[in-house]
């Protein structure tokens, strides 16, 4: 199990800040290839976005196929002078492995690769197959990564049965939480167009601000829902209001606002958009400034993986190693699981995420070893 620590250190030393590959995918590919996996590197492009390197690997060709998924790209380290340890040195101090991506999610990648390599070495002729889907685009636009790699794999005839995504899911201790779904995300933009004028002559102008305030009040006046058995209530948050008027004696010509909704599986994107439009229509008054509503194209749907046999299998593997039965959760932001769920059932389980994206990000060395054992136990249970 010491191999997982060495691999995690080596991955951290690859400066793979999105969209740079930095050698991280090449390193993971070397480990998998040496173990007998068929490894392919695939690069995707799109106008206005950087090219992104990705990796797909598979051992075996039969069913069922358990896929491990993750990303090797990381967010920038920020002000390096604020780090106690070089963010790309992979230093171990007092039982902690420090570095950008230690918990999000090079530690998880190292654990799943080590577990799979150990498993196929011990059981090379197991019935079924293991796949890896690793992207370099999760922390960026998420355009040329997992979503396109899944399409590419499907076009090749790859059939995936279940997936474990190694995102950092545990809030405090390894074994606290498995994610079995995620809320959706919808971003809307309001643009209210009035008529600029002198504040002393309001009858010659049309102020967009009162209209915007009434519109926003209508959006937040009542809850969208009360939540479900597995999801928190949907919440709409106004994230910015912009008028851009430096003068104190001028009625502005326009005002804008942006809001984001994290919604549960009571809603689809279409039904939620219709609800927002209906609330705005009911709030409109005669003489109001013109309100334009637009939704961002990059949104995420809510999904839930049925808490059945596969979720139970992973939960039992976690409990056997940690002594804790993990809570089944749908909290947090979005992840690449939103793309994977369209191809196979997916659960998320990975390191403690308390320091992800922070200065001095770290993962406990003991947790890396335990996480590798959990993934290995999941493989043993999955393939009987």
mmCIF file of C-alpha atoms in Angstrom:
data_model
loop_
_atom_site.group_PDB
_atom_site.id
_atom_site.type_symbol
_atom_site.label_atom_id
_atom_site.label_comp_id
_atom_site.label_asym_id
_atom_site.label_seq_id
_atom_site.Cartn_x
_atom_site.Cartn_y
_atom_site.Cartn_z
ATOM 1 C CA UNK A 1 0.000 0.000 0.000
ATOM 2 C CA UNK A 2 2.999 2.343 0.174
ATOM 3 C CA UNK A 3 2.748 2.581 -3.616
ATOM 4 C CA UNK A 4 -0.343 4.774 -3.328
ATOM 5 C CA UNK A 5 1.602 7.395 -1.393
ATOM 6 C CA UNK A 6 4.442 7.434 -3.916
ATOM 7 C CA UNK A 7 1.989 7.691 -6.801
ATOM 8 C CA UNK A 8 0.062 10.489 -5.108
ATOM 9 C CA UNK A 9 3.299 12.403 -4.529
ATOM 10 C CA UNK A 10 4.341 11.928 -8.142
ATOM 11 C CA UNK A 11 0.958 13.133 -9.404
ATOM 12 C CA UNK A 12 1.100 16.241 -7.209
ATOM 13 C CA UNK A 13 4.528 17.040 -8.650
ATOM 14 C CA UNK A 14 2.935 17.266 -12.106
ATOM 15 C CA UNK A 15 1.890 20.932 -12.552
ATOM 16 C CA UNK A 16 -1.416 20.070 -14.208
ATOM 17 C CA UNK A 17 -3.296 23.326 -13.684
ATOM 18 C CA UNK A 18 -6.291 23.306 -16.044
ATOM 19 C CA UNK A 19 -5.957 22.858 -19.001
ATOM 20 C CA UNK A 20 -2.268 21.783 -18.805
ATOM 21 C CA UNK A 21 -1.774 18.019 -18.667
ATOM 22 C CA UNK A 22 1.516 18.493 -16.821
ATOM 23 C CA UNK A 23 2.489 14.833 -17.092
ATOM 24 C CA UNK A 24 -0.221 13.593 -14.714
ATOM 25 C CA UNK A 25 -2.251 11.611 -17.247
ATOM 26 C CA UNK A 26 0.934 10.171 -18.721
ATOM 27 C CA UNK A 27 1.990 8.987 -15.264
ATOM 28 C CA UNK A 28 -1.368 7.354 -14.485
ATOM 29 C CA UNK A 29 -1.324 5.776 -17.938
ATOM 30 C CA UNK A 30 2.114 4.261 -17.332
ATOM 31 C CA UNK A 31 0.925 2.561 -14.136
ATOM 32 C CA UNK A 32 -2.203 1.192 -15.817
ATOM 33 C CA UNK A 33 -0.436 0.103 -18.976
ATOM 34 C CA UNK A 34 2.207 -1.790 -16.998
ATOM 35 C CA UNK A 35 -0.624 -3.661 -15.246
ATOM 36 C CA UNK A 36 -2.144 -4.801 -18.541
ATOM 37 C CA UNK A 37 -4.730 -2.088 -19.160
ATOM 38 C CA UNK A 38 -5.292 -0.927 -22.724
ATOM 39 C CA UNK A 39 -4.659 2.804 -22.387
ATOM 40 C CA UNK A 40 -5.672 5.496 -24.867
ATOM 41 C CA UNK A 41 -5.047 9.232 -24.743
ATOM 42 C CA UNK A 42 -7.675 11.363 -26.446
ATOM 43 C CA UNK A 43 -7.554 15.116 -27.076
ATOM 44 C CA UNK A 44 -10.706 17.144 -27.679
ATOM 45 C CA UNK A 45 -11.123 20.669 -29.002
ATOM 46 C CA UNK A 46 -13.890 23.227 -29.300
ATOM 47 C CA UNK A 47 -13.965 26.818 -30.591
ATOM 48 C CA UNK A 48 -13.084 29.320 -27.907
ATOM 49 C CA UNK A 49 -11.847 26.699 -25.452
ATOM 50 C CA UNK A 50 -8.405 25.167 -24.893
ATOM 51 C CA UNK A 51 -7.551 21.689 -26.161
ATOM 52 C CA UNK A 52 -7.797 19.111 -23.384
ATOM 53 C CA UNK A 53 -5.984 15.782 -22.972
ATOM 54 C CA UNK A 54 -7.947 12.864 -21.524
ATOM 55 C CA UNK A 55 -7.312 9.203 -20.761
ATOM 56 C CA UNK A 56 -9.449 6.100 -21.164
ATOM 57 C CA UNK A 57 -8.212 2.678 -20.068
ATOM 58 C CA UNK A 58 -9.779 -0.761 -19.829
ATOM 59 C CA UNK A 59 -8.764 -4.176 -18.547
ATOM 60 C CA UNK A 60 -10.874 -6.998 -19.952
ATOM 61 C CA UNK A 61 -13.796 -6.820 -22.340
ATOM 62 C CA UNK A 62 -16.611 -8.675 -20.614
ATOM 63 C CA UNK A 63 -19.489 -7.588 -18.443
ATOM 64 C CA UNK A 64 -19.991 -6.248 -15.915
ATOM 65 C CA UNK A 65 -17.687 -3.263 -16.246
ATOM 66 C CA UNK A 66 -16.888 -1.167 -13.191
ATOM 67 C CA UNK A 67 -15.449 2.205 -14.121
ATOM 68 C CA UNK A 68 -13.350 4.487 -11.944
ATOM 69 C CA UNK A 69 -13.565 8.149 -12.936
ATOM 70 C CA UNK A 70 -11.751 11.295 -11.925
ATOM 71 C CA UNK A 71 -9.622 14.219 -13.016
ATOM 72 C CA UNK A 72 -5.962 15.077 -12.788
ATOM 73 C CA UNK A 73 -6.292 18.798 -13.475
ATOM 74 C CA UNK A 74 -6.165 21.171 -10.510
ATOM 75 C CA UNK A 75 -7.044 24.775 -9.759
ATOM 76 C CA UNK A 76 -4.196 27.326 -9.602
ATOM 77 C CA UNK A 77 -2.306 27.449 -6.291
ATOM 78 C CA UNK A 78 -2.865 31.183 -5.882
ATOM 79 C CA UNK A 79 -0.249 33.152 -3.942
ATOM 80 C CA UNK A 80 2.482 30.548 -3.511
ATOM 81 C CA UNK A 81 4.110 32.620 -0.763
ATOM 82 C CA UNK A 82 1.162 31.833 1.480
ATOM 83 C CA UNK A 83 1.817 28.080 1.280
ATOM 84 C CA UNK A 84 3.904 26.542 4.047
ATOM 85 C CA UNK A 85 4.945 23.829 1.591
ATOM 86 C CA UNK A 86 5.538 24.083 -2.138
ATOM 87 C CA UNK A 87 2.166 23.278 -3.770
ATOM 88 C CA UNK A 88 3.862 21.050 -6.356
ATOM 89 C CA UNK A 89 6.456 19.337 -4.166
ATOM 90 C CA UNK A 90 4.297 16.585 -2.668
ATOM 91 C CA UNK A 91 5.897 16.877 0.776
ATOM 92 C CA UNK A 92 4.813 14.685 3.693
ATOM 93 C CA UNK A 93 4.838 16.435 7.062
ATOM 94 C CA UNK A 94 3.353 15.000 10.262
ATOM 95 C CA UNK A 95 1.407 12.331 8.397
ATOM 96 C CA UNK A 96 -0.064 14.725 5.853
ATOM 97 C CA UNK A 97 0.681 14.858 2.131
ATOM 98 C CA UNK A 98 0.611 18.504 1.041
ATOM 99 C CA UNK A 99 0.101 19.873 -2.440
ATOM 100 C CA UNK A 100 -2.368 21.242 -4.925
ATOM 101 C CA UNK A 101 -4.720 18.410 -5.780
ATOM 102 C CA UNK A 102 -3.824 16.305 -2.740
ATOM 103 C CA UNK A 103 -7.492 15.788 -1.901
ATOM 104 C CA UNK A 104 -9.092 17.175 -5.080
ATOM 105 C CA UNK A 105 -8.396 14.792 -6.556
ATOM 106 C CA UNK A 106 -4.966 13.348 -7.210
ATOM 107 C CA UNK A 107 -5.138 11.456 -3.928
ATOM 108 C CA UNK A 108 -8.312 9.753 -5.110
ATOM 109 C CA UNK A 109 -6.804 8.996 -8.523
ATOM 110 C CA UNK A 110 -3.721 7.459 -6.902
ATOM 111 C CA UNK A 111 -5.907 5.293 -4.656
ATOM 112 C CA UNK A 112 -8.137 3.983 -7.431
ATOM 113 C CA UNK A 113 -5.201 3.254 -9.754
ATOM 114 C CA UNK A 114 -3.308 1.441 -6.992
ATOM 115 C CA UNK A 115 -6.383 -0.573 -5.980
ATOM 116 C CA UNK A 116 -7.119 -1.624 -9.560
ATOM 117 C CA UNK A 117 -3.490 -2.550 -10.310
ATOM 118 C CA UNK A 118 -3.335 -4.655 -7.135
ATOM 119 C CA UNK A 119 -6.645 -6.322 -7.959
ATOM 120 C CA UNK A 120 -5.774 -7.386 -11.521
ATOM 121 C CA UNK A 121 -2.374 -8.624 -10.339
ATOM 122 C CA UNK A 122 -4.087 -10.869 -7.789
ATOM 123 C CA UNK A 123 -7.019 -11.892 -10.027
ATOM 124 C CA UNK A 124 -5.983 -11.457 -13.672
ATOM 125 C CA UNK A 125 -8.740 -13.742 -14.964
ATOM 126 C CA UNK A 126 -11.726 -12.248 -13.102
ATOM 127 C CA UNK A 127 -15.054 -12.246 -14.926
ATOM 128 C CA UNK A 128 -15.755 -8.737 -16.120
ATOM 129 C CA UNK A 129 -13.736 -5.620 -16.804
ATOM 130 C CA UNK A 130 -12.431 -2.467 -15.148
ATOM 131 C CA UNK A 131 -12.313 0.889 -16.908
ATOM 132 C CA UNK A 132 -10.756 4.261 -16.118
ATOM 133 C CA UNK A 133 -11.981 7.615 -17.318
ATOM 134 C CA UNK A 134 -9.607 10.437 -16.365
ATOM 135 C CA UNK A 135 -9.978 13.972 -17.641
ATOM 136 C CA UNK A 136 -7.943 17.149 -17.588
ATOM 137 C CA UNK A 137 -10.937 19.508 -17.813
ATOM 138 C CA UNK A 138 -13.013 19.093 -14.639
ATOM 139 C CA UNK A 139 -11.792 22.257 -12.935
ATOM 140 C CA UNK A 140 -12.189 24.289 -16.137
ATOM 141 C CA UNK A 141 -14.999 24.740 -18.658
ATOM 142 C CA UNK A 142 -15.810 20.987 -18.581
ATOM 143 C CA UNK A 143 -16.383 21.097 -22.336
ATOM 144 C CA UNK A 144 -13.550 18.981 -23.734
ATOM 145 C CA UNK A 145 -13.309 16.434 -20.935
ATOM 146 C CA UNK A 146 -15.648 13.853 -19.437
ATOM 147 C CA UNK A 147 -18.705 14.697 -21.522
ATOM 148 C CA UNK A 148 -16.860 14.171 -24.817
ATOM 149 C CA UNK A 149 -14.839 11.217 -23.564
ATOM 150 C CA UNK A 150 -18.060 9.409 -22.638
ATOM 151 C CA UNK A 151 -19.472 10.094 -26.100
ATOM 152 C CA UNK A 152 -16.242 8.832 -27.633
ATOM 153 C CA UNK A 153 -16.343 5.627 -25.561
ATOM 154 C CA UNK A 154 -19.985 4.962 -26.442
ATOM 155 C CA UNK A 155 -19.270 5.431 -30.146
ATOM 156 C CA UNK A 156 -16.558 2.745 -29.824
ATOM 157 C CA UNK A 157 -19.058 0.337 -28.308
ATOM 158 C CA UNK A 158 -17.823 0.595 -24.724
ATOM 159 C CA UNK A 159 -20.522 -0.533 -22.283
ATOM 160 C CA UNK A 160 -20.250 0.692 -18.696
ATOM 161 C CA UNK A 161 -22.162 -0.994 -15.881
ATOM 162 C CA UNK A 162 -21.388 1.136 -12.813
ATOM 163 C CA UNK A 163 -19.016 3.923 -11.837
ATOM 164 C CA UNK A 164 -17.172 5.133 -8.745
ATOM 165 C CA UNK A 165 -16.084 8.761 -8.996
ATOM 166 C CA UNK A 166 -13.248 9.619 -6.625
ATOM 167 C CA UNK A 167 -14.184 13.207 -5.761
ATOM 168 C CA UNK A 168 -13.528 14.263 -2.128
ATOM 169 C CA UNK A 169 -16.891 13.499 -0.537
ATOM 170 C CA UNK A 170 -16.096 13.199 3.166
ATOM 171 C CA UNK A 171 -16.606 16.352 5.255
ATOM 172 C CA UNK A 172 -14.612 15.383 8.377
ATOM 173 C CA UNK A 173 -13.507 11.727 8.432
ATOM 174 C CA UNK A 174 -13.002 9.075 5.802
ATOM 175 C CA UNK A 175 -16.201 7.040 5.815
ATOM 176 C CA UNK A 176 -18.577 9.902 6.589
ATOM 177 C CA UNK A 177 -20.360 10.255 3.263
ATOM 178 C CA UNK A 178 -21.113 8.799 -0.155
ATOM 179 C CA UNK A 179 -22.710 11.012 -2.782
ATOM 180 C CA UNK A 180 -25.542 9.228 -4.574
ATOM 181 C CA UNK A 181 -26.739 12.218 -6.556
ATOM 182 C CA UNK A 182 -26.334 15.917 -7.105
ATOM 183 C CA UNK A 183 -28.655 18.866 -7.316
ATOM 184 C CA UNK A 184 -28.978 20.608 -10.642
ATOM 185 C CA UNK A 185 -27.738 24.099 -11.395
ATOM 186 C CA UNK A 186 -29.499 26.778 -13.432
ATOM 187 C CA UNK A 187 -28.160 30.314 -13.950
ATOM 188 C CA UNK A 188 -30.508 33.083 -15.077
ATOM 189 C CA UNK A 189 -29.856 36.665 -16.120
ATOM 190 C CA UNK A 190 -32.326 39.550 -15.916
ATOM 191 C CA UNK A 191 -31.817 42.665 -18.011
ATOM 192 C CA UNK A 192 -34.231 45.531 -17.331
ATOM 193 C CA UNK A 193 -34.207 48.317 -19.883
ATOM 194 C CA UNK A 194 -35.706 51.696 -19.009
ATOM 195 C CA UNK A 195 -35.068 55.241 -20.183
ATOM 196 C CA UNK A 196 -32.279 57.409 -18.862
ATOM 197 C CA UNK A 197 -33.159 60.834 -17.534
ATOM 198 C CA UNK A 198 -32.741 63.538 -14.910
ATOM 199 C CA UNK A 199 -33.850 62.617 -11.399
ATOM 200 C CA UNK A 200 -35.607 65.979 -11.145
ATOM 201 C CA UNK A 201 -37.770 65.100 -14.161
ATOM 202 C CA UNK A 202 -38.809 61.492 -13.547
ATOM 203 C CA UNK A 203 -41.830 61.805 -15.852
ATOM 204 C CA UNK A 204 -39.392 62.095 -18.760
ATOM 205 C CA UNK A 205 -37.572 58.881 -17.854
ATOM 206 C CA UNK A 206 -38.363 55.307 -16.912
ATOM 207 C CA UNK A 207 -36.366 53.930 -13.978
ATOM 208 C CA UNK A 208 -35.441 50.246 -14.433
ATOM 209 C CA UNK A 209 -34.439 49.748 -10.776
ATOM 210 C CA UNK A 210 -37.950 49.437 -9.203
ATOM 211 C CA UNK A 211 -38.893 46.944 -11.907
ATOM 212 C CA UNK A 212 -35.766 44.890 -11.249
ATOM 213 C CA UNK A 213 -36.372 44.890 -7.482
ATOM 214 C CA UNK A 214 -39.987 43.724 -7.929
ATOM 215 C CA UNK A 215 -38.828 41.012 -10.308
ATOM 216 C CA UNK A 216 -36.231 39.721 -7.864
ATOM 217 C CA UNK A 217 -38.716 39.885 -4.991
ATOM 218 C CA UNK A 218 -41.118 37.752 -7.004
ATOM 219 C CA UNK A 219 -38.410 35.153 -7.595
ATOM 220 C CA UNK A 220 -37.501 34.779 -3.913
ATOM 221 C CA UNK A 221 -40.897 35.470 -2.297
ATOM 222 C CA UNK A 222 -41.788 31.806 -1.802
ATOM 223 C CA UNK A 223 -39.774 28.576 -1.668
ATOM 224 C CA UNK A 224 -39.494 26.564 -4.833
ATOM 225 C CA UNK A 225 -40.193 23.342 -2.920
ATOM 226 C CA UNK A 226 -39.762 21.643 0.429
ATOM 227 C CA UNK A 227 -37.139 19.095 -0.577
ATOM 228 C CA UNK A 228 -37.432 15.321 -0.937
ATOM 229 C CA UNK A 229 -36.293 12.215 0.892
ATOM 230 C CA UNK A 230 -32.810 12.468 -0.635
ATOM 231 C CA UNK A 231 -32.542 16.160 -1.567
ATOM 232 C CA UNK A 232 -32.531 19.463 0.283
ATOM 233 C CA UNK A 233 -35.031 22.119 -0.821
ATOM 234 C CA UNK A 234 -34.141 23.925 -4.015
ATOM 235 C CA UNK A 235 -32.686 27.375 -3.398
ATOM 236 C CA UNK A 236 -32.514 30.479 -5.589
ATOM 237 C CA UNK A 237 -29.724 32.906 -4.755
ATOM 238 C CA UNK A 238 -29.242 36.350 -6.297
ATOM 239 C CA UNK A 239 -25.513 36.548 -6.973
ATOM 240 C CA UNK A 240 -25.099 40.018 -8.450
ATOM 241 C CA UNK A 241 -27.015 43.248 -9.166
ATOM 242 C CA UNK A 242 -25.371 45.737 -11.540
ATOM 243 C CA UNK A 243 -26.435 49.207 -12.569
ATOM 244 C CA UNK A 244 -23.116 50.863 -13.327
ATOM 245 C CA UNK A 245 -24.329 54.411 -12.684
ATOM 246 C CA UNK A 246 -21.703 56.725 -11.170
ATOM 247 C CA UNK A 247 -23.944 59.807 -11.187
ATOM 248 C CA UNK A 248 -26.292 60.679 -8.317
ATOM 249 C CA UNK A 249 -28.638 62.819 -10.395
ATOM 250 C CA UNK A 250 -29.218 60.485 -13.351
ATOM 251 C CA UNK A 251 -31.887 57.808 -13.637
ATOM 252 C CA UNK A 252 -30.058 54.849 -15.218
ATOM 253 C CA UNK A 253 -30.955 53.384 -18.570
ATOM 254 C CA UNK A 254 -30.656 49.740 -17.546
ATOM 255 C CA UNK A 255 -30.132 47.396 -14.606
ATOM 256 C CA UNK A 256 -29.112 43.740 -14.559
ATOM 257 C CA UNK A 257 -29.087 40.880 -12.091
ATOM 258 C CA UNK A 258 -27.842 37.293 -12.079
ATOM 259 C CA UNK A 259 -29.236 34.421 -10.027
ATOM 260 C CA UNK A 260 -28.374 30.769 -9.603
ATOM 261 C CA UNK A 261 -30.704 27.961 -8.574
ATOM 262 C CA UNK A 262 -29.543 24.674 -7.080
ATOM 263 C CA UNK A 263 -32.530 22.408 -7.591
ATOM 264 C CA UNK A 264 -33.573 18.884 -6.708
ATOM 265 C CA UNK A 265 -35.182 16.144 -8.774
ATOM 266 C CA UNK A 266 -38.667 17.602 -8.428
ATOM 267 C CA UNK A 267 -37.670 19.840 -11.309
ATOM 268 C CA UNK A 268 -36.376 19.491 -14.832
ATOM 269 C CA UNK A 269 -34.550 22.335 -16.529
ATOM 270 C CA UNK A 270 -37.631 23.039 -18.639
ATOM 271 C CA UNK A 271 -40.113 22.992 -15.763
ATOM 272 C CA UNK A 272 -37.884 25.226 -13.644
ATOM 273 C CA UNK A 273 -37.413 27.735 -16.451
ATOM 274 C CA UNK A 274 -41.186 27.833 -16.898
ATOM 275 C CA UNK A 275 -41.688 28.485 -13.173
ATOM 276 C CA UNK A 276 -39.225 31.386 -13.237
ATOM 277 C CA UNK A 277 -40.886 32.922 -16.286
ATOM 278 C CA UNK A 278 -44.318 32.545 -14.661
ATOM 279 C CA UNK A 279 -43.199 34.269 -11.445
ATOM 280 C CA UNK A 280 -41.795 37.174 -13.431
ATOM 281 C CA UNK A 281 -44.988 37.489 -15.468
ATOM 282 C CA UNK A 282 -47.146 37.610 -12.331
ATOM 283 C CA UNK A 283 -44.941 40.353 -10.864
ATOM 284 C CA UNK A 284 -45.195 42.664 -13.854
ATOM 285 C CA UNK A 285 -47.077 45.968 -13.485
ATOM 286 C CA UNK A 286 -48.351 48.387 -16.079
ATOM 287 C CA UNK A 287 -45.696 50.966 -16.873
ATOM 288 C CA UNK A 288 -42.773 48.789 -15.813
ATOM 289 C CA UNK A 289 -39.518 48.874 -17.709
ATOM 290 C CA UNK A 290 -38.882 46.032 -20.139
ATOM 291 C CA UNK A 291 -37.574 42.798 -18.561
ATOM 292 C CA UNK A 292 -35.547 40.287 -20.585
ATOM 293 C CA UNK A 293 -34.814 36.846 -19.120
ATOM 294 C CA UNK A 294 -32.013 34.647 -20.405
ATOM 295 C CA UNK A 295 -30.559 31.370 -19.104
ATOM 296 C CA UNK A 296 -26.930 30.323 -19.404
ATOM 297 C CA UNK A 297 -26.407 27.337 -21.733
ATOM 298 C CA UNK A 298 -24.068 25.506 -19.326
ATOM 299 C CA UNK A 299 -26.435 24.084 -16.732
ATOM 300 C CA UNK A 300 -26.659 20.799 -14.854
ATOM 301 C CA UNK A 301 -29.599 18.486 -14.264
ATOM 302 C CA UNK A 302 -30.412 16.929 -10.909
ATOM 303 C CA UNK A 303 -29.971 13.167 -10.653
ATOM 304 C CA UNK A 304 -30.216 10.393 -8.098
ATOM 305 C CA UNK A 305 -28.594 6.963 -8.137
ATOM 306 C CA UNK A 306 -31.013 4.471 -6.664
ATOM 307 C CA UNK A 307 -29.764 3.449 -3.200
ATOM 308 C CA UNK A 308 -29.933 -0.226 -4.134
ATOM 309 C CA UNK A 309 -27.404 -3.083 -4.389
ATOM 310 C CA UNK A 310 -24.531 -1.098 -5.916
ATOM 311 C CA UNK A 311 -24.765 1.683 -3.329
ATOM 312 C CA UNK A 312 -24.991 -0.971 -0.608
ATOM 313 C CA UNK A 313 -21.883 -2.706 -1.975
ATOM 314 C CA UNK A 314 -19.815 0.483 -1.824
ATOM 315 C CA UNK A 315 -21.222 1.372 1.608
ATOM 316 C CA UNK A 316 -20.243 -2.024 2.967
ATOM 317 C CA UNK A 317 -16.715 -1.657 1.578
ATOM 318 C CA UNK A 318 -16.413 1.696 3.346
ATOM 319 C CA UNK A 319 -17.814 0.374 6.611
ATOM 320 C CA UNK A 320 -15.564 -2.683 6.581
ATOM 321 C CA UNK A 321 -12.480 -0.473 6.438
ATOM 322 C CA UNK A 322 -13.515 2.518 8.577
ATOM 323 C CA UNK A 323 -16.103 1.075 10.955
ATOM 324 C CA UNK A 324 -18.517 3.827 9.886
ATOM 325 C CA UNK A 325 -21.617 3.414 7.761
ATOM 326 C CA UNK A 326 -21.469 6.386 5.375
ATOM 327 C CA UNK A 327 -24.401 8.763 5.033
ATOM 328 C CA UNK A 328 -25.981 8.840 1.581
ATOM 329 C CA UNK A 329 -25.946 12.444 0.421
ATOM 330 C CA UNK A 330 -26.764 14.694 -2.528
ATOM 331 C CA UNK A 331 -25.262 17.875 -1.066
ATOM 332 C CA UNK A 332 -22.609 20.132 -2.539
ATOM 333 C CA UNK A 333 -22.016 21.565 -5.973
ATOM 334 C CA UNK A 334 -21.887 19.852 -9.331
ATOM 335 C CA UNK A 335 -19.345 17.274 -10.486
ATOM 336 C CA UNK A 336 -18.645 15.186 -13.567
ATOM 337 C CA UNK A 337 -21.086 12.649 -12.156
ATOM 338 C CA UNK A 338 -23.777 14.720 -13.875
ATOM 339 C CA UNK A 339 -22.396 13.492 -17.204
ATOM 340 C CA UNK A 340 -21.666 9.926 -16.140
ATOM 341 C CA UNK A 341 -25.178 9.298 -14.790
ATOM 342 C CA UNK A 342 -26.535 9.322 -18.347
ATOM 343 C CA UNK A 343 -24.410 6.235 -19.133
ATOM 344 C CA UNK A 344 -24.489 4.157 -15.938
ATOM 345 C CA UNK A 345 -25.290 4.408 -12.214
ATOM 346 C CA UNK A 346 -22.602 6.427 -10.421
ATOM 347 C CA UNK A 347 -21.624 7.056 -6.822
ATOM 348 C CA UNK A 348 -18.962 9.393 -5.497
ATOM 349 C CA UNK A 349 -16.559 8.488 -2.734
ATOM 350 C CA UNK A 350 -13.137 9.933 -2.107
ATOM 351 C CA UNK A 351 -10.903 11.663 0.432
ATOM 352 C CA UNK A 352 -11.795 14.193 3.110
ATOM 353 C CA UNK A 353 -12.331 17.439 1.249
ATOM 354 C CA UNK A 354 -11.872 20.040 3.959
ATOM 355 C CA UNK A 355 -8.896 21.722 2.267
ATOM 356 C CA UNK A 356 -9.794 21.401 -1.416
ATOM 357 C CA UNK A 357 -8.930 24.550 -3.411
ATOM 358 C CA UNK A 358 -7.353 26.061 -0.287
ATOM 359 C CA UNK A 359 -3.813 27.106 0.587
ATOM 360 C CA UNK A 360 -1.897 24.140 2.071
ATOM 361 C CA UNK A 361 -4.287 21.572 0.644
ATOM 362 C CA UNK A 362 -3.497 18.154 2.067
ATOM 363 C CA UNK A 363 -4.646 14.576 2.477
ATOM 364 C CA UNK A 364 -3.793 12.336 5.423
ATOM 365 C CA UNK A 365 -1.404 9.559 4.431
ATOM 366 C CA UNK A 366 -3.384 7.057 6.500
ATOM 367 C CA UNK A 367 -6.512 8.071 4.597
ATOM 368 C CA UNK A 368 -4.813 7.373 1.273
ATOM 369 C CA UNK A 369 -3.949 3.877 2.408
ATOM 370 C CA UNK A 370 -7.469 3.304 3.776
ATOM 371 C CA UNK A 371 -9.101 4.699 0.618
ATOM 372 C CA UNK A 372 -7.061 2.297 -1.513
ATOM 373 C CA UNK A 373 -8.245 -0.579 0.672
ATOM 374 C CA UNK A 374 -11.853 0.588 0.280
ATOM 375 C CA UNK A 375 -11.596 0.674 -3.506
ATOM 376 C CA UNK A 376 -9.936 -2.736 -3.479
ATOM 377 C CA UNK A 377 -12.709 -4.123 -1.257
ATOM 378 C CA UNK A 378 -15.323 -2.667 -3.607
ATOM 379 C CA UNK A 379 -13.647 -4.464 -6.522
ATOM 380 C CA UNK A 380 -13.615 -7.761 -4.595
ATOM 381 C CA UNK A 381 -17.304 -7.426 -3.776
ATOM 382 C CA UNK A 382 -18.288 -6.265 -7.238
ATOM 383 C CA UNK A 383 -16.637 -9.164 -9.038
ATOM 384 C CA UNK A 384 -17.536 -11.745 -6.435
#
